[in-house]
Short mmCIF file of C-alpha atoms in Angstrom, two decimals:
data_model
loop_
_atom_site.label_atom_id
_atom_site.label_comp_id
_atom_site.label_asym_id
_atom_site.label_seq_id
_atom_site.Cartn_x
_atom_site.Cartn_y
_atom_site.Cartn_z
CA UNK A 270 -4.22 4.57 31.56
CA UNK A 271 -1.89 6.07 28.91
CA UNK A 272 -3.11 9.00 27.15
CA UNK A 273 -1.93 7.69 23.56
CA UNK A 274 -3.03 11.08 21.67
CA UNK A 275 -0.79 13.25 24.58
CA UNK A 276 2.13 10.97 23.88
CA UNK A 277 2.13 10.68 20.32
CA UNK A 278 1.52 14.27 20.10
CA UNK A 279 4.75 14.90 22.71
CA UNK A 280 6.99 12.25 21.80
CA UNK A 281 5.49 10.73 18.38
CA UNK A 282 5.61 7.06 19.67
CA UNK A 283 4.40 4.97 22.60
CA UNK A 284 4.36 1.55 23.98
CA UNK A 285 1.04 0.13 25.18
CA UNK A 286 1.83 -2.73 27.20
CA UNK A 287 0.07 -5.84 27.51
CA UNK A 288 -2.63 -5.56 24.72
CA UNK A 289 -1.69 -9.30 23.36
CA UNK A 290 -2.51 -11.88 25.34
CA UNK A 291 -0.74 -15.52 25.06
CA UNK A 292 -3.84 -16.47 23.02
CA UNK A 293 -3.67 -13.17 21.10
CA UNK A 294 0.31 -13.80 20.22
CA UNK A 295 -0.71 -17.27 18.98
CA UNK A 296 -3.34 -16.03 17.07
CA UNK A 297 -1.35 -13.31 14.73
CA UNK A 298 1.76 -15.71 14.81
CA UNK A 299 -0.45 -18.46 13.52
CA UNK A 300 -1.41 -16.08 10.47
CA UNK A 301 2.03 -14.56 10.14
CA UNK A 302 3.38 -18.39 9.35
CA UNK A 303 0.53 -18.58 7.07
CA UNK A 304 1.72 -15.55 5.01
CA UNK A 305 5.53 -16.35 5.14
CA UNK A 306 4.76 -19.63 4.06
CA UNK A 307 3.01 -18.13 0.70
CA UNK A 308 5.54 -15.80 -0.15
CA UNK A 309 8.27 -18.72 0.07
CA UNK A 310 6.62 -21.15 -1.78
CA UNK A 311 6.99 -18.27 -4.31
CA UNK A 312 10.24 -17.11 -3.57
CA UNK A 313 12.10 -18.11 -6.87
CA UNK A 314 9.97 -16.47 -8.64
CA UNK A 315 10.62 -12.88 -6.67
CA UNK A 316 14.61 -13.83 -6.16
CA UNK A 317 15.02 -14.21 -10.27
CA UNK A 318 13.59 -10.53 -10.07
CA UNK A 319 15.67 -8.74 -7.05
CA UNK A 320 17.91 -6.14 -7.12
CA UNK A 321 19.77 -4.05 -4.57
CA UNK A 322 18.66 -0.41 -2.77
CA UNK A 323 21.26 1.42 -1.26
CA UNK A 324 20.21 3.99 1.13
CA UNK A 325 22.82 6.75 0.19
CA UNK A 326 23.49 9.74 2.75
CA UNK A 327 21.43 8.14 5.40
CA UNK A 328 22.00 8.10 9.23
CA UNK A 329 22.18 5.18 10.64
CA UNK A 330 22.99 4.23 14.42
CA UNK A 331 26.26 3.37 15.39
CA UNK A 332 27.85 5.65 12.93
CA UNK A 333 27.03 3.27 10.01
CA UNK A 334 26.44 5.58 6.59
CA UNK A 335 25.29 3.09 4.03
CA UNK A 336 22.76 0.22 4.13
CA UNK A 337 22.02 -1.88 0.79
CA UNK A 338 18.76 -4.20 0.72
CA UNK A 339 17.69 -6.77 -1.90
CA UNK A 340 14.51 -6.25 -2.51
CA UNK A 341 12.04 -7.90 -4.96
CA UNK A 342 7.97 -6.64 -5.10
CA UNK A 343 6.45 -7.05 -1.97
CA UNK A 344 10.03 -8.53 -0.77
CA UNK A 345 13.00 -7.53 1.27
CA UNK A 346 15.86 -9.99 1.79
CA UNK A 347 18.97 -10.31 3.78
CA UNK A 348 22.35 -11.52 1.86
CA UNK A 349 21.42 -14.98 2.64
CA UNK A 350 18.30 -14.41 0.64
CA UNK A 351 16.04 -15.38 3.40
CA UNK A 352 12.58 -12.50 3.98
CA UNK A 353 13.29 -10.03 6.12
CA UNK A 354 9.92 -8.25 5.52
CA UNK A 355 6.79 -8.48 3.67
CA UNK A 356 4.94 -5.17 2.80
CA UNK A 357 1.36 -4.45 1.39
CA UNK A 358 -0.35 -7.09 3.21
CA UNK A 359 -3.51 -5.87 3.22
CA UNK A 360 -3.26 -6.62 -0.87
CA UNK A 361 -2.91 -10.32 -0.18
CA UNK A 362 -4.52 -11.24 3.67
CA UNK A 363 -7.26 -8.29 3.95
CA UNK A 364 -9.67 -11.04 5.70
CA UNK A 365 -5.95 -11.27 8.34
CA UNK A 366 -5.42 -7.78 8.72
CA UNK A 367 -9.11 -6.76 9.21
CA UNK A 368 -9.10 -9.38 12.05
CA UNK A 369 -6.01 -7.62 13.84
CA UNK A 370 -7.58 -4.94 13.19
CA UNK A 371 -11.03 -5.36 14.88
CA UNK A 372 -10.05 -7.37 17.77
CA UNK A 373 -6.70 -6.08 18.67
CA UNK A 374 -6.93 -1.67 17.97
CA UNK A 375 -10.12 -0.92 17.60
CA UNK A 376 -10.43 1.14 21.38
CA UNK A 377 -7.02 2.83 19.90
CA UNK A 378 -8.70 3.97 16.81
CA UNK A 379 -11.89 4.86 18.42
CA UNK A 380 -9.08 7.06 20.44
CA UNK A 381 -7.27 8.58 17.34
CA UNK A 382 -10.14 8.30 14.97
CA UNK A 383 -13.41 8.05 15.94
CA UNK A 384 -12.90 4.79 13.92
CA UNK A 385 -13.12 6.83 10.45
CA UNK A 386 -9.51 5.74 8.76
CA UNK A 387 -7.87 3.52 6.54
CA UNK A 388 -5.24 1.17 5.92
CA UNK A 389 -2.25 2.74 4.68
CA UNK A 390 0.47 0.28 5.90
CA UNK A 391 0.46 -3.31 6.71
CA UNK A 392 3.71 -5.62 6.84
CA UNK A 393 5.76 -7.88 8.89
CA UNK A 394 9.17 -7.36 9.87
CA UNK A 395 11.77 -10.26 10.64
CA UNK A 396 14.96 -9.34 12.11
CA UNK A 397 17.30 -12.42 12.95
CA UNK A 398 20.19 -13.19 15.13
CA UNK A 399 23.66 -11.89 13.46
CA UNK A 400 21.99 -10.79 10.62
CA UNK A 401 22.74 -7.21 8.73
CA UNK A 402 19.82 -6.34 11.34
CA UNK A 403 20.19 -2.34 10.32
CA UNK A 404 17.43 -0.23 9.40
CA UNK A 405 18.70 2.86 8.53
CA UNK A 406 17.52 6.36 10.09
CA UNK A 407 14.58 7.38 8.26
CA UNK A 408 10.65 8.32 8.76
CA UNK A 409 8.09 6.29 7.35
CA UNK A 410 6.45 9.59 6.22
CA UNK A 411 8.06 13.05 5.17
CA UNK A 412 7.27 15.93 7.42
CA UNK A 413 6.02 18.31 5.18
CA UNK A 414 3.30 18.69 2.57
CA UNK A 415 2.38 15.12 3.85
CA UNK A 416 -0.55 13.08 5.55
CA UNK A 417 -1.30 14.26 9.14
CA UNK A 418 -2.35 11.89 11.88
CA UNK A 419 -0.59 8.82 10.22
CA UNK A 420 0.15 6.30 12.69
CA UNK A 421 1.83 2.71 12.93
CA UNK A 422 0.87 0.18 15.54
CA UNK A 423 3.83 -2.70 15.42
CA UNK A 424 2.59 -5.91 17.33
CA UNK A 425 5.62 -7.42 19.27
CA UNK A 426 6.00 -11.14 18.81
CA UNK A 427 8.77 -11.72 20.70
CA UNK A 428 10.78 -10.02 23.50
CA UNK A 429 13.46 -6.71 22.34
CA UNK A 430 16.00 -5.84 23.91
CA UNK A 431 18.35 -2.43 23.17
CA UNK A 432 20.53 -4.69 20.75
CA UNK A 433 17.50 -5.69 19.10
CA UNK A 434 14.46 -2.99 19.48
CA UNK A 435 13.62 0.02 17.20
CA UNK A 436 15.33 3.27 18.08
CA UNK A 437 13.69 6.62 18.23
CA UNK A 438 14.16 10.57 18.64
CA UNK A 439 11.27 11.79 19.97
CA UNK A 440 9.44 14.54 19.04
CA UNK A 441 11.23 14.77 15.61
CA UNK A 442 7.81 14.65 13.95
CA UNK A 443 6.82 17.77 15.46
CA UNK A 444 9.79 19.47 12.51
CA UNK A 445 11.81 18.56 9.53
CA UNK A 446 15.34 18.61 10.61
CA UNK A 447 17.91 15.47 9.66
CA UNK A 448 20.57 17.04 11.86
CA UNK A 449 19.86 13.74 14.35
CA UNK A 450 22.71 11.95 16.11
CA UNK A 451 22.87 8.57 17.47
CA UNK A 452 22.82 10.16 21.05
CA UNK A 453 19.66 11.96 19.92
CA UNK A 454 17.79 8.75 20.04
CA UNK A 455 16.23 6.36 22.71
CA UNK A 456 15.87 2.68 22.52
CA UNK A 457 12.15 1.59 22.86
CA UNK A 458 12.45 -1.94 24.26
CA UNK A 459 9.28 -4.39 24.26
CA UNK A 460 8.45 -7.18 25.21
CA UNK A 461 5.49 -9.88 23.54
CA UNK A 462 2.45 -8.67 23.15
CA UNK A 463 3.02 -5.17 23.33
CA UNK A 464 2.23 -2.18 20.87
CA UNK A 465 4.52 0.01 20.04
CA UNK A 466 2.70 2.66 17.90
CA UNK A 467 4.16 5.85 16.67
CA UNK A 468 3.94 8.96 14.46
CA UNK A 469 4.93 8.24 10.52
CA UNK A 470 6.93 11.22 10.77
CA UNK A 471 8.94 10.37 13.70
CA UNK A 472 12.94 9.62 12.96
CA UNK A 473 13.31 5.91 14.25
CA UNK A 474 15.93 2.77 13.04
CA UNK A 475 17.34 -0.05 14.24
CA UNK A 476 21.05 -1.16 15.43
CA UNK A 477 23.24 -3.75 13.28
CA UNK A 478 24.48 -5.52 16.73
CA UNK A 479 24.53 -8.99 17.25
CA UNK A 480 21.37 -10.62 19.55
CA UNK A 481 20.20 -14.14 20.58
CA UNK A 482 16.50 -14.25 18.85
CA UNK A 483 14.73 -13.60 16.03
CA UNK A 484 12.64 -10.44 16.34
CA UNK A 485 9.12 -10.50 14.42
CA UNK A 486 6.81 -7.42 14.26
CA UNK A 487 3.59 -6.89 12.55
CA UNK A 488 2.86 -3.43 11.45
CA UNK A 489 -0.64 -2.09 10.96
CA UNK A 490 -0.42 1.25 9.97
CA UNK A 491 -3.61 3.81 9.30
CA UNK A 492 -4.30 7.52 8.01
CA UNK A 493 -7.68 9.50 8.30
CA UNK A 494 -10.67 8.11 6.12
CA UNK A 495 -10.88 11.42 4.12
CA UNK A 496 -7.51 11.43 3.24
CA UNK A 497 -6.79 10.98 -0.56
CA UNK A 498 -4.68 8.27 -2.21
CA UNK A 499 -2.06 10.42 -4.31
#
């Protein structure tokens, strides 16, 4: 049995294999359709209101400096304008994520918790063959001055592989360099129906390489209960 609090505290991520089971993957692939299929129904709306983020000054793997993302509310797109990601869940699907959350983590966060957190993170990544498929070098969280014991659990709906998995350098939670190179980080290849969870404060991104299938992930993400909003 992997001891997830060891790891995360050595390493600041960890796969756990094997906690979806066919039924499971069919289950939170069934309500991922359900949410994409809201959000484009809607999409004109959020496309007459996008503009573009550039990541300046940001490391990215395969010596790639600059990133730019069209982004619109809850929406990220790629330059064909199709989703890429969804964030803030929980605002929309609570009744969804509540269900992942109960029958899917809940030995996890009895593990990391005692089952006293909260929600901080919920969203759904889509990365597709050929596309721009680069997420830039960053942490989800700052190091310093920032929530402790912040933690992401991404459900794997399809198989990685190193072109198309998240890359990370562990233990770079555990400080607050940016001095990272490309050879500083480790690809962390899953397959469906794994977990991948890791620190918020851990470096991690993701190449721009070509690969043969679309690559979705749902992200829970949770921080103590008695942790303030600020």
């Amino acid at each position: 049995m992997i001891d997830l609090k060891e790891k995360l505290n050595t390493d600041g991520v960890c796969i756990i294999r094997n906690v979806l089971d066919d039924a499971g993957i069919l289950d939170i692939r069934t309500r991922a359709e359900k949410w994409k299929k809201q959000f484009y129904d809607n999409i004109e709306m959020f496309k007459k209101n996008m503009s573009v983020g550039v990541a300046d000054n940001s490391q990215l793997l395969d010596g790639q400096k600059h990133y730019k993302s069209l982004r619109a509310g809850n929406l990220v797109f790629n330059n064909q304008k199709d989703i890429v990601a969804i964030h803030n869940l929980y605002e929309f699907f609570k009744e969804d994520i509540d269900h992942i959350v109960r029958t899917y983590l809940k030995h996890y966060i009895a593990d990391l918790y005692s089952c006293k957190c909260k929600v901080l993170y919920s969203n759904i990544l889509i990365k597709r063959p050929n596309d721009e498929g680069v997420v830039f070098f960053h942490r989800d969280l700052k190091v310093k001055d920032e929530w402790r014991r912040a933690y992401n659990f991404g459900f794997y709906l399809d198989d990685t592989t190193e072109d198309s998995c998240v890359y990370f350098v562990k233990g770079s939670h555990l400080n607050d360099s940016t001095s990272y190179d490309e050879k500083d980080a480790v690809p962390m290849v899953a397959k469906k129906g794994n977990v991948c969870v890791h620190d918020a404060h851990v470096f991690h991104g993701s190449l721009g390489r070509p690969f043969n299938h679309t690559r979705e992930t749902v992200y829970v993400g949770f921080i103590p209960w008695d942790t303030l909003y600020i």
